[in-house]
Amino acid sequence: MAAVVMDGKALAARMKEEVRLRVERMERKPGLAVVLVGEDPAALSYEAGKGRDCRQCGIYYDTFRLPGDTTRGELLDVIQLLNGREDIDGILLLLPLPGHLSQREAVLAIRPDKDVDCVHPANMGKLMMGTGSLRPCTPAGVMRLLEEYRIDPAGKRCVVVGRSNIVGKPQAMLLLQKHGTVTVCHTRTPDLGEECRRADILVCAAGRPGLITGDMVKEGAAVIDVSINQDGHGGLCGDVDYAAAVEKAAYITPVPGGVGPVTRSILMENTLSAALRHGKK
Ligand code: NAP
């Protein structure tokens, strides 16, 4: 039997509506600032999407599109300015930065209580300890989708493909916190297929189209495809061979329309919760 397709779009719309209803009752609105360095078309369209989400939720939105030759000092000045602005509760710095800028230094400059994508080491540390309040958007989006479809990681074999700081590592931590038995795979994993075939919950975030073939999916698994790749025909695809996997899995996310929209709604939730912690009512 074909898998249940996990509808991230519908879930994301409900999450945004909940944020909108909460924000509507607030006298001082939450605010999000997005900082983008350079002219990458994908990043520009990503940034425009954040603006639309904020408008839908009633969240104040400001954007800083800085030229590709922005200096270290100019970037740090913008971050410091946003750190001090009371109308801004969340700062999202779009990564990667151009090569001449230090990502580490820029991330460290963001005030941790405004770090709505949970990239600051202080927030990553709290995530490790399970005490954080701001959640990393994409891994938290995956957890929200699992919860929506009542897929409980407790006691399950969870395999995460990818170990980036932004997706794979925090994803593994969140699954572990929900009592999954977690394996993290990467380019040095000797037999990726063997690891994946054991997974009750398979989270793919390698950014490699076609990496996960049908024979790597266990019958009845939940397959969560985080990756967003160009499919070579003007469209998008994930890492998973969807047509093959949908016949074996019990649950599967489409690309697009799976994890992506939920990630965006988590950003709205994080901005709201940062504003509440800043005393906005
Ligand atoms: P990344 O920094 O490039 O990390 C990719 C990870 O995948 C690395 O750990 C790499 O291993 C591993 N990997 C690559 N090829 C592999 C292979 N053949 N076998 C096993 N492991 C392999 O990427 P990222 O920032 O985590 O993003 C991953 C994907 O998610 C991208 O497609 C990105 O566009 C997408 N994404 C989606 C969302 C969303 O909201 N849906 C958000 C963020 C990112 P090594 O560490 O050994 O190199």
Short mmCIF file of C-alpha atoms and ligand atoms in Angstrom, two decimals:
data_model
loop_
_atom_site.label_atom_id
_atom_site.label_comp_id
_atom_site.label_asym_id
_atom_site.label_seq_id
_atom_site.Cartn_x
_atom_site.Cartn_y
_atom_site.Cartn_z
CA MET A 1 0.00 0.00 0.00
CA ALA A 2 1.28 3.47 -0.86
CA ALA A 3 2.49 5.65 2.01
CA VAL A 4 0.53 8.41 3.68
CA VAL A 5 1.87 11.66 2.22
CA MET A 6 2.68 14.05 5.05
CA ASP A 7 1.12 17.37 4.14
CA GLY A 8 3.51 20.01 5.38
CA LYS A 9 1.70 22.80 3.57
CA ALA A 10 -1.60 22.23 5.37
CA LEU A 11 0.10 21.86 8.76
CA ALA A 12 2.17 25.01 8.18
CA ALA A 13 -0.94 27.01 7.28
CA ARG A 14 -2.61 25.96 10.56
CA MET A 15 0.52 26.82 12.55
CA LYS A 16 0.70 30.29 10.98
CA GLU A 17 -2.98 30.90 11.66
CA GLU A 18 -2.39 30.07 15.34
CA VAL A 19 0.50 32.55 15.43
CA ARG A 20 -1.65 35.18 13.70
CA LEU A 21 -4.47 34.78 16.24
CA ARG A 22 -2.01 35.14 19.13
CA VAL A 23 -0.23 38.15 17.58
CA GLU A 24 -3.58 39.82 16.86
CA ARG A 25 -4.17 40.11 20.62
CA MET A 26 -0.77 41.68 21.30
CA GLU A 27 -0.34 45.41 21.77
CA ARG A 28 3.35 45.36 20.87
CA LYS A 29 3.89 43.14 17.84
CA PRO A 30 6.79 40.71 17.46
CA GLY A 31 9.45 41.72 14.93
CA LEU A 32 11.78 39.69 12.72
CA ALA A 33 14.80 40.99 10.80
CA VAL A 34 16.42 39.02 8.01
CA VAL A 35 19.99 39.82 7.03
CA LEU A 36 21.18 38.71 3.62
CA VAL A 37 24.64 39.34 2.17
CA GLY A 38 24.98 39.07 -1.61
CA GLU A 39 22.65 38.55 -4.54
CA ASP A 40 22.13 34.78 -4.60
CA PRO A 41 18.71 34.32 -6.33
CA ALA A 42 17.74 31.36 -4.11
CA ALA A 43 18.54 33.37 -0.96
CA LEU A 44 16.63 36.39 -2.29
CA SER A 45 13.53 34.29 -2.92
CA TYR A 46 13.91 32.62 0.49
CA GLU A 47 14.09 36.07 2.10
CA ALA A 48 10.98 37.25 0.22
CA GLY A 49 9.14 34.18 1.58
CA LYS A 50 9.93 35.23 5.16
CA GLY A 51 8.41 38.63 4.43
CA ARG A 52 5.20 37.01 3.19
CA ASP A 53 5.02 34.73 6.23
CA CYS A 54 5.45 37.68 8.59
CA ARG A 55 2.75 39.71 6.83
CA GLN A 56 0.36 36.75 7.09
CA CYS A 57 1.07 36.42 10.82
CA GLY A 58 0.98 40.16 11.61
CA ILE A 59 4.67 40.09 12.60
CA TYR A 60 6.70 43.23 11.90
CA TYR A 61 9.34 42.50 9.28
CA ASP A 62 12.52 44.27 8.34
CA THR A 63 15.09 43.14 5.82
CA PHE A 64 18.73 44.05 5.30
CA ARG A 65 19.95 43.16 1.82
CA LEU A 66 23.64 43.92 1.99
CA PRO A 67 25.90 43.92 -1.09
CA GLY A 68 28.23 40.96 -1.70
CA ASP A 69 31.30 43.08 -0.88
CA THR A 70 30.01 44.07 2.58
CA THR A 71 32.91 44.27 5.03
CA ARG A 72 33.18 42.44 8.33
CA GLY A 73 32.71 45.72 10.21
CA GLU A 74 29.60 46.67 8.22
CA LEU A 75 27.97 43.30 8.84
CA LEU A 76 28.76 43.36 12.56
CA ASP A 77 27.38 46.91 12.78
CA VAL A 78 24.06 45.78 11.27
CA ILE A 79 23.85 42.87 13.72
CA GLN A 80 24.66 45.15 16.68
CA LEU A 81 22.03 47.62 15.53
CA LEU A 82 19.41 44.84 15.38
CA ASN A 83 20.54 43.45 18.76
CA GLY A 84 19.68 46.83 20.28
CA ARG A 85 16.37 47.47 18.51
CA GLU A 86 13.32 46.83 20.69
CA ASP A 87 11.02 46.34 17.73
CA ILE A 88 13.13 43.35 16.61
CA ASP A 89 12.77 40.10 18.57
CA GLY A 90 14.36 37.74 16.08
CA ILE A 91 17.39 38.02 13.81
CA LEU A 92 17.82 35.57 10.96
CA LEU A 93 21.18 35.73 9.23
CA LEU A 94 20.98 33.86 5.94
CA LEU A 95 23.89 31.42 5.56
CA PRO A 96 26.27 30.74 3.96
CA LEU A 97 27.96 34.14 3.92
CA PRO A 98 30.35 35.13 1.11
CA GLY A 99 33.81 33.61 1.65
CA HIS A 100 35.53 36.77 2.93
CA LEU A 101 33.20 36.95 5.97
CA SER A 102 33.49 34.73 9.03
CA GLN A 103 30.24 32.86 9.61
CA ARG A 104 31.33 31.95 13.11
CA GLU A 105 32.03 35.55 14.08
CA ALA A 106 28.74 36.81 12.63
CA VAL A 107 26.70 34.11 14.38
CA LEU A 108 28.46 34.83 17.70
CA ALA A 109 27.47 38.50 17.36
CA ILE A 110 23.74 37.71 17.37
CA ARG A 111 22.14 38.18 20.79
CA PRO A 112 21.21 34.62 21.85
CA ASP A 113 17.69 35.65 22.89
CA LYS A 114 17.13 36.93 19.33
CA ASP A 115 18.69 33.89 17.65
CA VAL A 116 15.47 32.51 16.18
CA ASP A 117 17.20 29.83 14.07
CA CYS A 118 19.17 28.50 17.05
CA VAL A 119 22.60 28.85 15.44
CA HIS A 120 24.43 30.60 18.30
CA PRO A 121 26.67 28.21 20.27
CA ALA A 122 24.89 29.19 23.50
CA ASN A 123 21.58 28.00 22.06
CA MET A 124 23.16 24.90 20.51
CA GLY A 125 24.58 24.05 23.92
CA LYS A 126 21.16 24.40 25.51
CA LEU A 127 19.73 22.21 22.78
CA MET A 128 22.25 19.50 23.70
CA MET A 129 21.13 19.72 27.31
CA GLY A 130 17.45 19.87 26.44
CA THR A 131 16.97 23.21 28.18
CA GLY A 132 16.65 25.57 25.19
CA SER A 133 13.63 27.67 24.38
CA LEU A 134 14.42 28.65 20.77
CA ARG A 135 14.33 25.62 18.50
CA PRO A 136 16.36 25.08 15.31
CA CYS A 137 13.69 25.67 12.66
CA THR A 138 14.22 22.77 10.26
CA PRO A 139 14.80 19.95 12.78
CA ALA A 140 11.93 21.30 14.90
CA GLY A 141 9.78 21.29 11.75
CA VAL A 142 10.58 17.60 11.25
CA MET A 143 9.59 16.86 14.88
CA ARG A 144 6.35 18.80 14.42
CA LEU A 145 5.49 16.76 11.32
CA LEU A 146 6.17 13.50 13.19
CA GLU A 147 3.97 14.67 16.05
CA GLU A 148 1.19 15.67 13.65
CA TYR A 149 1.12 12.16 12.20
CA ARG A 150 1.49 10.57 15.66
CA ILE A 151 4.83 9.01 14.83
CA ASP A 152 6.56 8.64 18.17
CA PRO A 153 10.37 8.22 17.97
CA ALA A 154 10.44 6.49 21.38
CA GLY A 155 11.97 3.05 21.01
CA LYS A 156 12.37 3.43 17.23
CA ARG A 157 15.52 3.22 15.14
CA CYS A 158 16.07 6.70 13.72
CA VAL A 159 18.62 7.33 11.00
CA VAL A 160 19.66 10.86 10.06
CA VAL A 161 21.59 11.25 6.80
CA GLY A 162 23.71 14.42 7.12
CA ARG A 163 25.58 15.94 10.05
CA SER A 164 25.50 19.70 9.38
CA ASN A 165 25.23 22.07 12.33
CA ILE A 166 21.98 23.46 10.98
CA VAL A 167 20.11 20.20 10.20
CA GLY A 168 21.73 16.81 10.86
CA LYS A 169 23.29 17.32 14.30
CA PRO A 170 20.36 19.16 15.94
CA GLN A 171 17.97 16.70 14.28
CA ALA A 172 19.77 13.78 15.90
CA MET A 173 19.60 15.53 19.27
CA LEU A 174 15.84 16.20 19.03
CA LEU A 175 15.13 12.58 18.05
CA LEU A 176 17.29 11.40 20.96
CA GLN A 177 15.39 13.66 23.35
CA LYS A 178 12.22 11.89 22.19
CA HIS A 179 13.85 8.56 23.06
CA GLY A 180 14.74 7.40 19.56
CA THR A 181 17.82 5.24 19.03
CA VAL A 182 19.70 7.49 16.67
CA THR A 183 22.36 6.83 14.01
CA VAL A 184 23.89 9.73 12.10
CA CYS A 185 25.27 9.00 8.61
CA HIS A 186 27.63 11.07 6.47
CA THR A 187 30.08 10.72 3.59
CA ARG A 188 32.38 8.39 5.57
CA THR A 189 29.58 5.98 6.49
CA PRO A 190 30.75 2.72 4.87
CA ASP A 191 27.35 1.27 3.93
CA LEU A 192 24.65 3.92 3.84
CA GLY A 193 22.09 1.49 2.41
CA GLU A 194 22.49 -0.92 5.30
CA GLU A 195 22.04 1.85 7.87
CA CYS A 196 18.99 3.29 6.11
CA ARG A 197 17.30 -0.10 5.71
CA ARG A 198 17.26 -0.43 9.50
CA ALA A 199 15.46 2.89 9.99
CA ASP A 200 11.91 3.10 11.31
CA ILE A 201 12.30 6.86 10.93
CA LEU A 202 14.63 7.98 8.13
CA VAL A 203 15.51 11.68 7.95
CA CYS A 204 17.43 12.62 4.81
CA ALA A 205 19.39 15.88 4.71
CA ALA A 206 22.36 15.28 2.42
CA GLY A 207 21.39 17.60 -0.43
CA ARG A 208 22.06 14.82 -2.97
CA PRO A 209 19.20 14.00 -5.38
CA GLY A 210 18.62 10.28 -5.81
CA LEU A 211 20.92 9.32 -2.89
CA ILE A 212 18.21 7.30 -1.15
CA THR A 213 16.91 4.62 -3.50
CA GLY A 214 13.81 2.49 -2.92
CA ASP A 215 15.84 -0.52 -1.74
CA MET A 216 17.29 1.61 1.10
CA VAL A 217 13.84 2.16 2.63
CA LYS A 218 12.44 -0.28 5.18
CA GLU A 219 8.86 -1.47 4.66
CA GLY A 220 6.58 0.64 6.85
CA ALA A 221 9.17 3.34 7.63
CA ALA A 222 8.50 7.06 8.01
CA VAL A 223 10.66 8.84 5.42
CA ILE A 224 11.29 12.52 6.00
CA ASP A 225 13.10 14.26 3.16
CA VAL A 226 14.55 17.56 4.32
CA SER A 227 16.64 18.29 1.23
CA ILE A 228 15.69 20.81 -1.39
CA ASN A 229 17.61 20.15 -4.60
CA GLN A 230 17.22 21.32 -8.20
CA ASP A 231 15.86 18.35 -10.16
CA GLY A 232 17.50 19.40 -13.45
CA HIS A 233 14.10 20.02 -15.09
CA GLY A 234 13.36 23.38 -13.50
CA GLY A 235 11.73 21.85 -10.42
CA LEU A 236 12.74 20.75 -6.94
CA CYS A 237 13.38 17.33 -5.44
CA GLY A 238 14.72 15.83 -2.24
CA ASP A 239 17.31 13.09 -1.67
CA VAL A 240 14.83 10.25 -1.84
CA ASP A 241 13.64 8.41 -4.95
CA TYR A 242 10.07 9.34 -4.11
CA ALA A 243 8.29 7.10 -6.65
CA ALA A 244 10.03 4.00 -5.27
CA ALA A 245 9.95 4.98 -1.59
CA VAL A 246 6.24 5.87 -1.55
CA GLU A 247 5.46 2.19 -2.30
CA LYS A 248 7.43 0.92 0.70
CA ALA A 249 7.14 3.58 3.38
CA ALA A 250 4.15 4.03 5.68
CA TYR A 251 4.66 7.82 5.75
CA ILE A 252 6.61 10.09 3.43
CA THR A 253 7.11 13.82 2.94
CA PRO A 254 6.90 15.32 -0.55
CA VAL A 255 9.44 17.84 -1.85
CA PRO A 256 8.30 20.56 -2.14
CA GLY A 257 5.40 20.78 0.31
CA GLY A 258 6.80 18.67 3.16
CA VAL A 259 9.38 19.91 5.66
CA GLY A 260 10.00 23.31 4.00
CA PRO A 261 6.70 25.05 4.82
CA VAL A 262 6.71 23.70 8.40
CA THR A 263 10.26 25.06 8.89
CA ARG A 264 9.00 28.50 7.90
CA SER A 265 6.10 28.30 10.35
CA ILE A 266 8.46 27.28 13.17
CA LEU A 267 10.37 30.51 12.47
CA MET A 268 7.13 32.43 13.00
CA GLU A 269 6.50 30.54 16.27
CA ASN A 270 10.07 31.20 17.43
CA THR A 271 9.73 34.92 16.69
CA LEU A 272 6.49 35.02 18.66
CA SER A 273 8.00 33.18 21.61
CA ALA A 274 11.09 35.46 21.59
CA ALA A 275 8.74 38.48 21.67
CA LEU A 276 6.79 37.02 24.60
CA ARG A 277 10.06 36.48 26.47
CA HIS A 278 10.99 40.09 25.70
CA GLY A 279 7.89 41.09 27.64
CA LYS A 280 5.71 42.01 24.67
CA LYS A 281 2.04 41.51 25.37
P1 NAP B 1 25.30 20.46 4.14
O1 NAP B 1 25.83 21.42 5.12
O2 NAP B 1 25.85 20.42 2.75
O3 NAP B 1 25.42 19.00 4.78
C1 NAP B 1 25.15 17.85 4.04
C2 NAP B 1 25.44 16.64 4.88
O4 NAP B 1 25.10 15.49 4.13
C3 NAP B 1 26.90 16.51 5.28
O5 NAP B 1 27.00 16.13 6.64
C4 NAP B 1 27.43 15.41 4.36
O6 NAP B 1 28.41 14.59 4.96
C5 NAP B 1 26.19 14.58 4.12
N1 NAP B 1 26.27 13.93 2.81
C6 NAP B 1 26.46 14.51 1.61
N2 NAP B 1 26.55 13.57 0.64
C7 NAP B 1 26.42 12.37 1.26
C8 NAP B 1 26.46 11.04 0.81
N3 NAP B 1 26.64 10.73 -0.49
N4 NAP B 1 26.30 10.05 1.71
C9 NAP B 1 26.11 10.34 3.03
N5 NAP B 1 26.09 11.59 3.52
C10 NAP B 1 26.24 12.60 2.64
O7 NAP B 1 23.73 20.65 3.94
P2 NAP B 1 22.60 21.21 4.95
O8 NAP B 1 22.72 22.67 5.11
O9 NAP B 1 22.51 20.33 6.14
O10 NAP B 1 21.31 20.93 4.04
C11 NAP B 1 21.00 19.62 3.59
C12 NAP B 1 19.85 19.71 2.62
O11 NAP B 1 18.71 20.20 3.32
C13 NAP B 1 20.06 20.67 1.45
O12 NAP B 1 19.41 20.12 0.31
C14 NAP B 1 19.33 21.93 1.88
O13 NAP B 1 18.85 22.68 0.77
C15 NAP B 1 18.19 21.33 2.65
N6 NAP B 1 17.62 22.21 3.68
C16 NAP B 1 16.26 22.22 3.76
C17 NAP B 1 15.65 22.98 4.74
C18 NAP B 1 14.15 22.92 4.85
O14 NAP B 1 13.59 23.73 5.54
N7 NAP B 1 13.51 21.95 4.24
C19 NAP B 1 16.41 23.76 5.60
C20 NAP B 1 17.81 23.70 5.52
C21 NAP B 1 18.40 22.91 4.55
P3 NAP B 1 29.89 15.10 5.41
O15 NAP B 1 29.66 15.86 6.70
O16 NAP B 1 30.67 13.88 5.59
O17 NAP B 1 30.36 16.00 4.29
#
